[in-house]
Short mmCIF file of C-alpha atoms and ligand atoms in Angstrom, two decimals:
data_model
loop_
_atom_site.label_atom_id
_atom_site.label_comp_id
_atom_site.label_asym_id
_atom_site.label_seq_id
_atom_site.Cartn_x
_atom_site.Cartn_y
_atom_site.Cartn_z
CA MET A 12 0.40 -0.52 0.10
CA GLU A 13 2.50 2.30 0.28
CA ASN A 14 2.09 3.77 -3.13
CA ASN A 15 3.34 7.26 -2.37
CA LYS A 16 6.91 8.17 -0.83
CA ARG A 17 5.40 8.98 2.34
CA GLY A 18 2.94 5.88 2.42
CA SER A 19 -1.12 5.88 3.44
CA TRP A 20 -3.55 4.31 5.47
CA GLY A 21 -4.40 0.18 4.90
CA SER A 22 -7.88 0.81 5.38
CA ASN A 23 -10.74 2.86 7.38
CA PHE A 24 -10.42 0.14 10.07
CA GLY A 25 -6.94 0.03 10.41
CA PHE A 26 -6.37 4.24 10.56
CA LEU A 27 -8.57 4.17 13.45
CA MET A 28 -7.69 1.03 15.15
CA ALA A 29 -4.40 3.12 15.05
CA ALA A 30 -5.99 6.27 16.27
CA ILE A 31 -7.22 4.34 19.22
CA GLY A 32 -4.44 2.96 20.04
CA SER A 33 -2.79 6.24 20.62
CA ALA A 34 -5.42 7.21 23.06
CA VAL A 35 -5.38 4.14 24.96
CA GLY A 36 -2.30 3.86 27.19
CA LEU A 37 -1.62 4.07 31.18
CA GLY A 38 -3.96 7.49 30.88
CA ASN A 39 -6.89 5.53 30.72
CA ILE A 40 -5.41 2.06 33.44
CA TRP A 41 -3.46 4.48 36.05
CA GLY A 42 -5.12 7.61 35.83
CA PHE A 43 -8.74 8.28 34.59
CA PRO A 44 -10.41 5.28 37.14
CA TYR A 45 -8.65 7.31 40.30
CA LYS A 46 -9.26 11.08 39.10
CA MET A 47 -13.12 9.77 38.08
CA GLY A 48 -13.31 8.61 41.87
CA LYS A 49 -10.99 11.00 43.78
CA SER A 50 -13.28 13.77 41.91
CA GLY A 51 -17.05 13.23 42.11
CA GLY A 52 -17.69 10.22 40.86
CA PHE A 53 -19.94 9.96 37.87
CA THR A 54 -20.27 13.72 38.29
CA PHE A 55 -16.90 13.69 36.90
CA LEU A 56 -17.75 11.04 34.12
CA LEU A 57 -20.56 13.58 32.85
CA VAL A 58 -17.81 16.82 33.22
CA TYR A 59 -15.35 14.38 31.69
CA VAL A 60 -17.63 13.49 28.64
CA ALA A 61 -19.10 17.29 28.03
CA LEU A 62 -15.56 18.41 27.71
CA ALA A 63 -14.94 15.34 26.01
CA ILE A 64 -17.56 16.33 23.38
CA PHE A 65 -17.33 20.03 23.21
CA VAL A 66 -13.68 20.49 23.59
CA GLY A 67 -11.77 17.21 22.93
CA PHE A 68 -13.71 16.24 19.11
CA ALA A 69 -13.57 20.06 17.87
CA ILE A 70 -9.90 19.79 18.20
CA MET A 71 -9.47 15.94 17.36
CA CYS A 72 -11.22 17.30 14.23
CA SER A 73 -9.21 19.72 13.83
CA GLU A 74 -5.89 18.09 13.34
CA PHE A 75 -7.36 15.26 11.37
CA ALA A 76 -7.40 18.20 9.38
CA LEU A 77 -4.88 20.28 9.22
CA GLY A 78 -2.62 17.20 9.03
CA ARG A 79 -4.70 16.08 5.76
CA LYS A 80 -5.34 19.29 4.10
CA THR A 81 -1.33 19.89 4.56
CA GLY A 82 -0.30 16.41 3.88
CA SER A 83 2.79 17.00 6.35
CA GLY A 84 3.16 16.84 10.15
CA PRO A 85 3.03 19.19 12.52
CA ILE A 86 5.84 21.42 11.76
CA ALA A 87 5.86 22.03 8.44
CA ALA A 88 1.94 21.57 8.61
CA TYR A 89 1.97 24.90 10.87
CA LYS A 90 4.43 26.39 8.66
CA GLN A 91 1.60 25.99 5.73
CA TYR A 92 -1.16 27.00 7.52
CA THR A 93 -0.19 29.53 10.05
CA LYS A 94 3.38 32.18 9.20
CA ARG A 95 3.54 34.39 12.54
CA PHE A 96 2.60 31.59 15.04
CA SER A 97 3.81 28.10 13.47
CA GLY A 98 6.09 28.35 15.95
CA ILE A 99 3.93 26.38 18.53
CA GLY A 100 4.54 23.39 15.60
CA TRP A 101 7.79 23.38 17.84
CA LEU A 102 5.69 22.39 21.04
CA ALA A 103 4.77 19.26 18.49
CA LEU A 104 8.32 18.11 18.09
CA LEU A 105 9.38 18.58 22.02
CA ALA A 106 6.59 17.39 24.54
CA PRO A 107 6.44 13.44 22.46
CA ALA A 108 9.78 13.60 22.82
CA LEU A 109 9.73 14.48 25.84
CA ILE A 110 6.68 11.74 27.34
CA MET A 111 8.68 9.21 25.52
CA THR A 112 11.29 9.61 27.76
CA PHE A 113 8.80 7.95 30.27
CA TYR A 114 6.46 6.59 28.28
CA SER A 115 9.34 3.94 27.54
CA VAL A 116 10.54 3.31 30.90
CA LEU A 117 6.91 2.57 32.00
CA GLY A 118 6.45 0.49 28.72
CA GLY A 119 9.89 -1.39 29.89
CA TYR A 120 8.20 -2.12 33.73
CA CYS A 121 4.90 -3.49 31.30
CA ILE A 122 8.01 -6.25 30.11
CA TYR A 123 9.79 -6.93 33.27
CA TYR A 124 6.18 -7.39 35.19
CA ILE A 125 5.18 -10.14 32.40
CA GLY A 126 8.50 -11.92 32.61
CA ILE A 127 7.70 -12.17 36.87
CA ASN A 128 3.85 -14.05 36.15
CA ALA A 129 5.22 -15.63 33.43
CA ALA A 130 7.34 -17.20 35.68
CA GLY A 131 4.76 -16.79 38.29
CA ILE A 132 2.32 -19.40 37.30
CA PHE A 133 5.35 -22.43 37.47
CA GLY A 134 5.74 -21.29 41.60
CA GLY A 135 7.81 -18.15 43.23
CA MET A 136 4.70 -15.69 42.45
CA PRO A 137 6.20 -12.25 43.46
CA GLY A 138 3.72 -9.84 45.61
CA GLY A 139 3.92 -5.41 45.06
CA GLU A 140 7.32 -5.66 47.36
CA SER A 141 8.76 -6.43 43.74
CA PHE A 142 8.33 -2.85 42.52
CA GLY A 143 10.98 -1.10 45.18
CA ALA A 144 13.40 -4.18 44.62
CA LEU A 145 12.43 -3.20 40.49
CA LEU A 146 13.06 0.69 40.94
CA SER A 147 16.10 0.21 43.37
CA ASN A 148 17.77 -1.51 40.35
CA PRO A 149 18.49 0.86 37.72
CA TRP A 150 20.02 -1.91 35.47
CA MET A 151 17.60 -4.25 35.15
CA GLY A 152 15.31 -0.62 34.79
CA ILE A 153 17.76 0.07 31.67
CA GLY A 154 17.36 -3.39 30.34
CA MET A 155 13.77 -3.50 30.30
CA THR A 156 13.40 0.32 28.27
CA LEU A 157 15.67 -1.17 26.02
CA LEU A 158 13.53 -3.97 25.30
CA PHE A 159 10.69 -1.07 24.71
CA MET A 160 12.58 0.50 22.86
CA VAL A 161 13.45 -1.91 20.79
CA ILE A 162 9.99 -3.51 20.06
CA CYS A 163 8.66 0.18 18.63
CA TYR A 164 11.77 0.37 16.68
CA PHE A 165 10.61 -2.64 14.76
CA ILE A 166 7.16 -1.65 14.05
CA ASN A 167 7.68 1.97 13.66
CA ARG A 168 10.74 1.24 10.60
CA GLY A 169 7.69 -0.92 9.03
CA GLY A 170 5.99 2.30 8.30
CA ILE A 171 1.98 3.49 8.36
CA SER A 172 0.26 0.63 6.49
CA GLY A 173 2.77 -1.69 7.10
CA GLY A 174 3.82 -1.40 11.10
CA ILE A 175 1.39 0.72 12.45
CA GLU A 176 -1.56 -0.07 11.31
CA LYS A 177 -1.10 -4.22 11.39
CA PHE A 178 0.39 -3.78 14.83
CA ASN A 179 -2.93 -1.97 15.98
CA LYS A 180 -5.17 -4.20 13.94
CA ILE A 181 -4.30 -7.51 15.98
CA GLY A 182 -3.30 -5.44 19.34
CA MET A 183 -6.64 -3.67 19.73
CA PRO A 184 -8.73 -5.81 19.23
CA ALA A 185 -6.65 -8.63 20.84
CA LEU A 186 -6.54 -6.31 24.37
CA PHE A 187 -9.75 -5.16 24.24
CA VAL A 188 -10.12 -9.20 25.04
CA MET A 189 -7.40 -9.31 27.48
CA LEU A 190 -9.66 -6.46 29.48
CA VAL A 191 -13.28 -8.25 29.51
CA ILE A 192 -11.12 -11.45 31.08
CA ILE A 193 -9.22 -9.18 33.52
CA ILE A 194 -13.30 -7.35 34.31
CA ILE A 195 -14.91 -10.60 35.28
CA ARG A 196 -11.97 -11.93 37.79
CA ALA A 197 -11.74 -8.60 39.32
CA LEU A 198 -15.14 -7.99 40.02
CA THR A 199 -15.55 -11.27 41.09
CA LEU A 200 -13.14 -10.46 44.19
CA ALA A 201 -14.97 -10.48 47.74
CA ASN A 202 -15.10 -6.50 48.44
CA ALA A 203 -15.23 -5.50 44.96
CA VAL A 204 -17.83 -3.82 45.34
CA GLU A 205 -16.73 -1.15 47.57
CA GLY A 206 -14.30 -0.04 44.83
CA LEU A 207 -17.58 0.34 42.30
CA LYS A 208 -19.25 2.61 44.32
CA PHE A 209 -15.24 4.31 45.14
CA MET A 210 -15.83 5.32 41.39
CA PHE A 211 -18.64 5.61 40.23
CA VAL A 212 -20.82 7.11 43.55
CA PRO A 213 -20.72 11.20 44.35
CA GLY A 214 -19.06 11.70 47.33
CA TYR A 215 -18.24 8.32 48.22
CA ALA A 216 -14.24 9.13 48.26
CA VAL A 217 -14.61 10.81 50.59
CA GLU A 218 -17.37 9.45 53.08
CA ALA A 219 -15.91 5.62 53.28
CA GLY A 220 -12.22 7.85 53.80
CA PHE A 221 -10.23 7.23 50.25
CA ILE A 222 -8.92 11.20 50.47
CA GLU A 223 -9.48 13.73 53.32
CA GLU A 224 -11.78 16.16 51.29
CA ALA A 225 -13.42 16.90 48.01
CA PRO A 226 -11.17 18.81 45.80
CA SER A 227 -12.74 22.24 44.63
CA LEU A 228 -15.47 22.72 41.47
CA ILE A 229 -12.64 24.39 39.79
CA SER A 230 -10.11 21.34 40.19
CA VAL A 231 -12.14 19.23 39.37
CA LEU A 232 -12.54 21.06 36.07
CA ALA A 233 -8.95 20.93 35.32
CA THR A 234 -8.35 17.30 36.48
CA ALA A 235 -10.90 16.58 33.81
CA GLY A 236 -9.39 18.22 30.73
CA GLY A 237 -6.43 17.56 30.76
CA GLN A 238 -6.71 13.66 31.90
CA MET A 239 -9.31 14.50 28.31
CA PHE A 240 -6.00 15.75 26.63
CA PHE A 241 -3.77 13.76 27.41
CA SER A 242 -6.50 10.48 26.96
CA LEU A 243 -6.99 11.62 23.48
CA SER A 244 -3.49 11.69 22.73
CA LEU A 245 -5.07 15.56 21.70
CA ALA A 246 -2.61 18.95 21.34
CA MET A 247 1.09 17.04 20.74
CA GLY A 248 0.94 16.06 16.82
CA ALA A 249 0.13 12.30 16.92
CA MET A 250 -4.11 13.25 15.83
CA ILE A 251 -2.12 16.16 12.70
CA THR A 252 0.54 12.74 11.61
CA TYR A 253 -2.01 10.05 11.82
CA GLY A 254 -4.53 12.86 9.61
CA SER A 255 -1.75 13.80 7.06
CA TYR A 256 -1.86 10.25 5.82
CA LEU A 257 -5.88 10.40 5.05
CA GLY A 258 -7.70 9.97 1.44
CA LYS A 259 -9.55 13.08 0.86
CA HIS A 260 -12.43 10.37 1.17
CA GLU A 261 -12.34 9.62 4.82
CA ASN A 262 -15.31 10.53 7.13
CA LEU A 263 -12.86 13.24 9.92
CA PRO A 264 -16.51 13.94 12.16
CA LYS A 265 -17.66 10.17 12.24
CA ASN A 266 -13.63 8.58 12.40
CA SER A 267 -13.07 11.55 15.58
CA LEU A 268 -16.12 11.05 16.91
CA VAL A 269 -15.29 6.92 17.21
CA ILE A 270 -12.28 6.74 18.29
CA VAL A 271 -13.30 9.24 21.19
CA ILE A 272 -16.00 7.18 21.91
CA CYS A 273 -14.00 3.89 22.76
CA ASP A 274 -11.21 6.07 24.67
CA SER A 275 -13.79 7.20 26.72
CA LEU A 276 -15.37 3.64 26.84
CA VAL A 277 -11.69 1.62 27.82
CA ALA A 278 -11.23 3.75 29.91
CA LEU A 279 -14.46 3.39 32.16
CA MET A 280 -13.62 -0.20 31.35
CA ALA A 281 -10.18 -0.68 32.45
CA GLY A 282 -11.57 1.45 35.94
CA LEU A 283 -13.64 -1.12 36.38
CA ALA A 284 -10.32 -3.93 35.41
CA VAL A 285 -8.00 -2.07 38.06
CA ILE A 286 -10.11 -0.25 40.84
CA PRO A 287 -12.45 -2.69 42.37
CA ALA A 288 -9.80 -5.28 42.25
CA ALA A 289 -6.97 -3.17 44.26
CA VAL A 290 -9.68 -2.17 47.09
CA ALA A 291 -10.78 -5.67 47.67
CA ASN A 292 -7.40 -6.77 47.75
CA GLY A 293 -6.65 -3.79 50.22
CA ILE A 294 -9.72 -4.70 52.17
CA ASN A 295 -9.60 -8.22 52.10
CA ASN A 296 -5.91 -7.99 53.85
CA GLY A 297 -7.01 -4.87 56.04
CA ILE A 298 -4.97 -2.35 54.35
CA ALA A 299 -6.68 1.30 55.12
CA VAL A 300 -8.47 2.50 52.67
CA ALA A 301 -6.61 5.83 52.76
CA ASP A 302 -3.52 3.35 52.03
CA ILE A 303 -4.95 2.05 49.16
CA LYS A 304 -2.53 3.36 46.37
CA LEU A 305 -5.10 3.81 43.18
CA SER A 306 -3.00 6.01 40.86
CA GLY A 307 -0.03 6.28 39.02
CA PRO A 308 3.31 3.41 38.35
CA ASN A 309 2.69 1.96 41.93
CA LEU A 310 -1.32 1.46 41.52
CA LEU A 311 0.38 -0.72 38.05
CA PHE A 312 3.61 -2.44 39.59
CA SER A 313 2.51 -3.02 43.33
CA THR A 314 -1.12 -2.61 43.68
CA LEU A 315 -1.89 -4.53 41.38
CA GLN A 316 0.66 -7.07 41.45
CA ASP A 317 -0.16 -8.08 45.17
CA VAL A 318 -3.45 -8.68 44.17
CA PHE A 319 -2.28 -11.52 41.61
CA HIS A 320 -0.03 -12.30 44.35
CA ASN A 321 -3.00 -13.30 46.22
CA MET A 322 -5.13 -15.09 43.79
CA GLY A 323 -3.35 -18.15 44.33
CA PRO A 324 -2.04 -20.23 41.74
CA LEU A 325 -4.06 -18.98 39.27
CA GLY A 326 -2.79 -15.23 39.66
CA GLY A 327 0.17 -15.77 37.83
CA ILE A 328 -1.88 -16.46 34.62
CA PHE A 329 -3.90 -13.34 34.82
CA GLY A 330 -0.81 -11.34 35.66
CA PHE A 331 0.39 -12.77 32.78
CA ILE A 332 -2.31 -11.40 30.59
CA PHE A 333 -3.00 -8.11 32.40
CA TYR A 334 0.54 -6.84 31.81
CA ILE A 335 0.14 -8.15 27.66
CA LEU A 336 -2.90 -6.02 27.95
CA VAL A 337 -0.83 -2.77 29.09
CA LEU A 338 2.19 -3.50 27.16
CA ILE A 339 -0.45 -3.71 24.19
CA ALA A 340 -1.52 0.24 25.59
CA ALA A 341 1.30 1.31 26.14
CA ILE A 342 3.34 0.29 22.68
CA SER A 343 1.11 1.16 20.73
CA SER A 344 0.61 4.86 21.92
CA ALA A 345 4.32 4.72 22.40
CA ILE A 346 4.70 4.23 18.52
CA SER A 347 2.30 7.28 17.37
CA LEU A 348 4.69 9.65 19.96
CA ILE A 349 7.62 8.19 18.26
CA GLU A 350 5.68 8.05 14.39
CA VAL A 351 5.35 12.51 14.61
CA ILE A 352 9.08 12.70 15.14
CA VAL A 353 9.77 10.48 12.53
CA THR A 354 7.27 11.98 9.78
CA MET A 355 8.37 15.63 10.35
CA ILE A 356 11.74 14.39 9.37
CA ILE A 357 10.85 12.41 6.54
CA ASP A 358 8.82 15.28 5.09
CA ARG A 359 12.47 17.80 6.07
CA ASN A 360 14.44 15.43 3.75
CA THR A 361 11.69 14.79 1.31
CA GLY A 362 11.33 18.81 1.01
CA LYS A 363 15.23 18.63 0.27
CA GLY A 364 14.37 16.05 -1.95
CA LYS A 365 16.76 13.10 -0.15
CA GLY A 366 14.65 9.94 -0.05
CA PRO A 367 12.36 9.07 2.96
CA SER A 368 14.93 6.09 4.44
CA ARG A 369 12.66 5.56 7.52
CA SER A 370 14.99 2.91 8.81
CA LYS A 371 17.21 5.13 9.17
CA ILE A 372 15.26 7.85 10.67
CA THR A 373 13.45 5.81 12.93
CA ALA A 374 16.68 4.26 14.43
CA VAL A 375 17.94 8.04 15.01
CA VAL A 376 15.15 8.73 16.88
CA CYS A 377 14.83 5.38 18.79
CA VAL A 378 18.41 5.47 19.90
CA LEU A 379 18.19 9.19 20.96
CA ILE A 380 14.62 8.88 23.01
CA THR A 381 16.33 5.21 24.67
CA ALA A 382 19.43 8.11 25.38
CA VAL A 383 17.78 10.19 27.61
CA ALA A 384 15.57 7.94 28.95
CA CYS A 385 18.19 5.65 30.83
CA LEU A 386 18.21 8.87 32.85
CA VAL A 387 14.64 8.54 33.64
CA ALA A 388 15.20 4.78 33.74
CA ALA A 389 18.27 4.79 36.36
CA ASP A 390 16.69 7.62 38.46
CA GLY A 391 13.80 4.79 39.16
CA LEU A 392 11.38 7.52 40.75
CA GLY A 393 13.89 8.83 42.32
CA SER A 394 15.07 6.59 44.19
CA THR A 395 18.45 6.24 43.69
CA GLY A 396 19.67 9.50 44.10
CA ILE A 397 19.70 11.16 40.64
CA ALA A 398 16.54 12.58 40.67
CA PRO A 399 16.56 16.76 39.71
CA ILE A 400 15.62 17.85 43.66
CA ASN A 401 19.44 15.83 44.49
CA LEU A 402 20.72 17.94 41.81
CA LEU A 403 19.48 20.99 42.65
CA GLN A 404 19.67 20.21 46.29
CA LYS A 405 23.97 20.12 45.55
CA ILE A 406 23.68 24.03 44.01
CA ASN A 407 20.98 24.74 47.36
CA PRO A 408 20.81 22.45 50.14
CA ASP A 409 17.72 24.26 50.95
CA PHE A 410 15.52 23.71 47.35
CA PRO A 411 12.09 23.24 48.15
CA MET A 412 10.92 19.72 46.67
CA ALA A 413 7.90 20.16 43.84
CA MET A 414 5.76 17.18 41.99
CA TRP A 415 8.10 18.85 38.74
CA ASN A 416 11.78 18.18 40.44
CA ASP A 417 10.75 15.25 43.02
CA CYS A 418 11.54 12.20 39.77
CA TRP A 419 12.69 12.48 36.42
CA LEU A 420 9.79 11.21 35.49
CA ASP A 421 7.64 14.24 36.52
CA PHE A 422 9.63 16.24 35.46
CA MET A 423 9.69 15.28 31.97
CA ASP A 424 5.36 14.93 32.44
CA THR A 425 5.37 18.07 34.15
CA TRP A 426 7.06 20.40 31.29
CA SER A 427 5.39 18.22 28.37
CA GLU A 428 1.70 17.26 29.10
CA GLY A 429 1.47 19.71 32.26
CA LEU A 430 2.94 23.27 30.63
CA ALA A 431 3.82 22.23 26.27
CA MET A 432 0.23 20.43 25.80
CA PRO A 433 -2.06 22.78 27.71
CA ILE A 434 -0.48 26.20 25.88
CA GLY A 435 -0.05 24.73 22.95
CA ALA A 436 -3.50 23.44 22.24
CA MET A 437 -4.98 26.93 23.27
CA ILE A 438 -2.63 29.14 21.15
CA MET A 439 -3.57 26.27 18.60
CA ALA A 440 -7.58 26.69 19.20
CA LEU A 441 -7.20 30.94 18.78
CA VAL A 442 -4.90 30.38 15.77
CA ILE A 443 -7.59 28.31 14.58
CA GLY A 444 -10.87 30.77 15.72
CA TRP A 445 -9.12 34.09 15.31
CA GLU A 446 -6.08 34.37 12.84
CA GLN A 447 -6.79 31.91 10.64
CA GLY A 448 -11.10 31.74 11.25
CA PRO A 449 -12.97 28.80 11.52
CA ASN A 450 -14.05 27.98 8.06
CA SER A 451 -10.03 26.95 7.26
CA LEU A 452 -10.29 24.13 8.83
CA TYR A 453 -14.09 23.70 8.49
CA ASN A 454 -13.80 23.48 4.85
CA GLU A 455 -11.29 20.49 5.24
CA ILE A 456 -13.94 18.71 7.27
CA LYS A 457 -16.68 18.92 4.60
CA ILE A 458 -14.42 17.43 2.56
CA GLY A 459 -15.68 13.79 3.34
CA TYR A 460 -18.95 14.42 5.43
CA LYS A 461 -21.70 14.70 4.04
CA GLY A 462 -23.32 16.87 7.65
CA ASN A 463 -23.63 20.23 8.35
CA MET A 464 -21.62 20.77 12.30
CA HIS A 465 -20.55 24.67 11.25
CA LEU A 466 -21.93 26.20 13.91
CA PHE A 467 -20.62 23.65 16.91
CA TYR A 468 -17.16 24.13 15.35
CA VAL A 469 -17.52 28.12 15.06
CA ILE A 470 -18.90 28.04 18.55
CA CYS A 471 -16.91 25.24 20.11
CA ILE A 472 -13.32 26.63 17.98
CA ARG A 473 -13.54 30.34 18.79
CA PHE A 474 -15.28 30.60 22.67
CA LEU A 475 -15.04 26.81 24.77
CA VAL A 476 -11.76 25.13 23.79
CA PRO A 477 -10.15 28.59 24.00
CA VAL A 478 -11.26 29.29 27.50
CA ALA A 479 -11.44 25.70 28.86
CA MET A 480 -7.57 25.15 27.64
CA ALA A 481 -7.39 28.28 29.77
CA PHE A 482 -8.61 26.36 32.70
CA ILE A 483 -6.23 23.58 32.38
CA THR A 484 -3.93 25.57 31.99
CA ALA A 485 -4.33 28.00 35.16
CA GLY A 486 -4.90 23.88 37.69
CA GLN A 487 -1.46 22.54 36.21
CA ILE A 488 0.15 25.89 36.96
CA SER A 489 -1.09 25.99 39.94
CA ASP A 490 0.81 22.48 40.54
CA PHE A 491 3.54 23.55 39.18
CA PHE A 492 4.37 26.78 41.90
CA GLY A 493 2.29 25.47 44.19
CA ASN A 494 0.10 28.61 44.21
CA VAL A 495 -3.71 28.51 42.67
CA THR A 496 -3.53 32.42 42.28
CA ALA A 497 -0.60 32.08 40.31
CA GLY A 498 -1.51 29.77 37.97
CA TYR A 499 -5.15 31.82 36.98
CA ILE A 500 -3.43 35.00 36.45
CA ILE A 501 -0.41 33.46 34.62
CA ALA A 502 -2.70 31.22 32.24
CA GLY A 503 -5.44 34.36 32.29
CA VAL A 504 -2.69 37.05 30.63
CA LEU A 505 -1.87 34.50 28.21
CA LEU A 506 -4.77 33.53 26.57
CA VAL A 507 -5.31 37.57 26.74
CA VAL A 508 -2.07 38.24 24.92
CA PHE A 509 -2.55 35.75 22.59
CA PHE A 510 -5.79 36.52 21.49
CA ALA A 511 -5.06 40.07 21.35
CA LEU A 512 -2.51 38.33 18.92
CA THR A 513 -4.33 36.28 17.01
CA PHE A 514 -6.95 37.92 16.32
CA LEU A 515 -4.95 41.28 15.46
CA SER A 516 -2.94 39.23 12.98
CA GLY A 517 -6.29 37.52 11.61
CA ARG A 518 -7.70 41.31 10.94
CA LYS A 519 -3.82 41.93 9.23
CA LEU A 520 -4.35 39.22 7.29
CA LYS A 521 -8.77 40.08 5.79
CA LYS A 522 -7.10 43.47 4.96
CA GLY A 523 -3.89 42.01 3.41
N1 LIG B 1 -2.92 9.02 24.63
C1 LIG B 1 -2.37 8.19 26.39
C2 LIG B 1 -3.07 7.72 27.03
O1 LIG B 1 -3.80 7.49 27.43
C3 LIG B 1 -0.48 9.28 26.14
C4 LIG B 1 -0.34 9.90 25.00
C5 LIG B 1 -0.96 11.64 25.58
C6 LIG B 1 -0.72 10.10 23.95
N2 LIG B 1 -0.54 11.92 24.62
C7 LIG B 1 -0.15 11.43 23.47
C8 LIG B 1 0.33 9.05 22.48
C9 LIG B 1 0.23 11.73 22.38
C10 LIG B 1 0.12 9.51 22.27
C11 LIG B 1 0.34 10.96 21.27
O2 LIG B 1 -1.95 7.49 27.69
#
């Protein structure tokens, strides 16, 4: 199917699986269920779905349209689309690279856990303490990261339809089936219902003592928005890149809708698979609910490994299936992040008249990512004394510990997902809405789409998205500085300044 030099998707199903694969990742499994439980259960779900439809869906359509219209990855796409603000294309290079430096480490941990659960089937099944041991063993972490990157390399080297599409066409349906198996096992554990209540019943998390106090409405909004963006793989160039390989006959809104629905569905299903099991295991073993770790790497690799450990003889089998499922989710997201960078370089080379040489480019990109990832792996979530805070305190012993400097994983995550992503998306929406005008992309969306969502699109892109992004940015900056007022002031200033800049630039374009 690689009929032109860049290649293209072999089928609509293949494209959908790849895009869903990009969206479904670690964020769905360890982020969504916990945030939902903590932030109001079913109420949070409604907020999340509303944000996904009014903000996520519009941005996703826009990214696909921008990619298809320009036929190139983010940097070249933004250069063609907007001269003055083409700098956001560079954010779309930086953010995926930073995310990959820790995503690959986590993917490596999955491989490790597949191994120890497989071995555990035959006896000697380890529990949650194994995670501490893994973290304090830098060489094991580095080795597993390397293995994960090698797998990704071979998939990306195969190209769009020959590698990425092929992997996802098998991987995504397989993931779904395995998820169902794990859900059935999880929900039949004693006390699983407590976990369900935590996830779905508004206010239960506080009532039952999972958390001390309920988060404020604003912070719920920021949490839901941030999660939605990360989970849908938005604002990092991934969907622009995948869109650039789409044919003109494809229906962008329909595809976007399917992706949004599937991603939210898998997030909910992942919740059913992990939270009830983790809570049940905690209660059955006399652990106070406040002490059960229900999110992040600790949920995945410590709490859940304990669950499999306590399941008895079949624990190894369920653990094995579960970590394969998580690995597939991690790989399918990672290859989309790598592809953003690979596509960008391929486009640059072909622009200069050089051949695409995908293998060579993929190798270089993977090696560079791995080099930095080794630092994150050796850091072991800050357990080996080489975290940013350790280095900063060598310079100034009083340097305060914060979310962005306590370990290299959080450092990379804060800069990419925490800051580059919301700010980039806010500027992107303002450029579409006020500089180039919504029709610049709506005309592309209309190709292959027979319905009419013009008014909806204009309202979303001009008003709802920028304001929502400002809130998310405010939430993130508040976390960064540990100061809520600073967050709102900085986010507000950014919104006003970039609105003014894009608005004025748009007027000039009209006159000129
Ligand atoms: N969506 C992925 C997840 O839920 C992670 C992710 C965030 C991502 N941004 C991305 C993946 C950009 C690919 C491209 O875990």
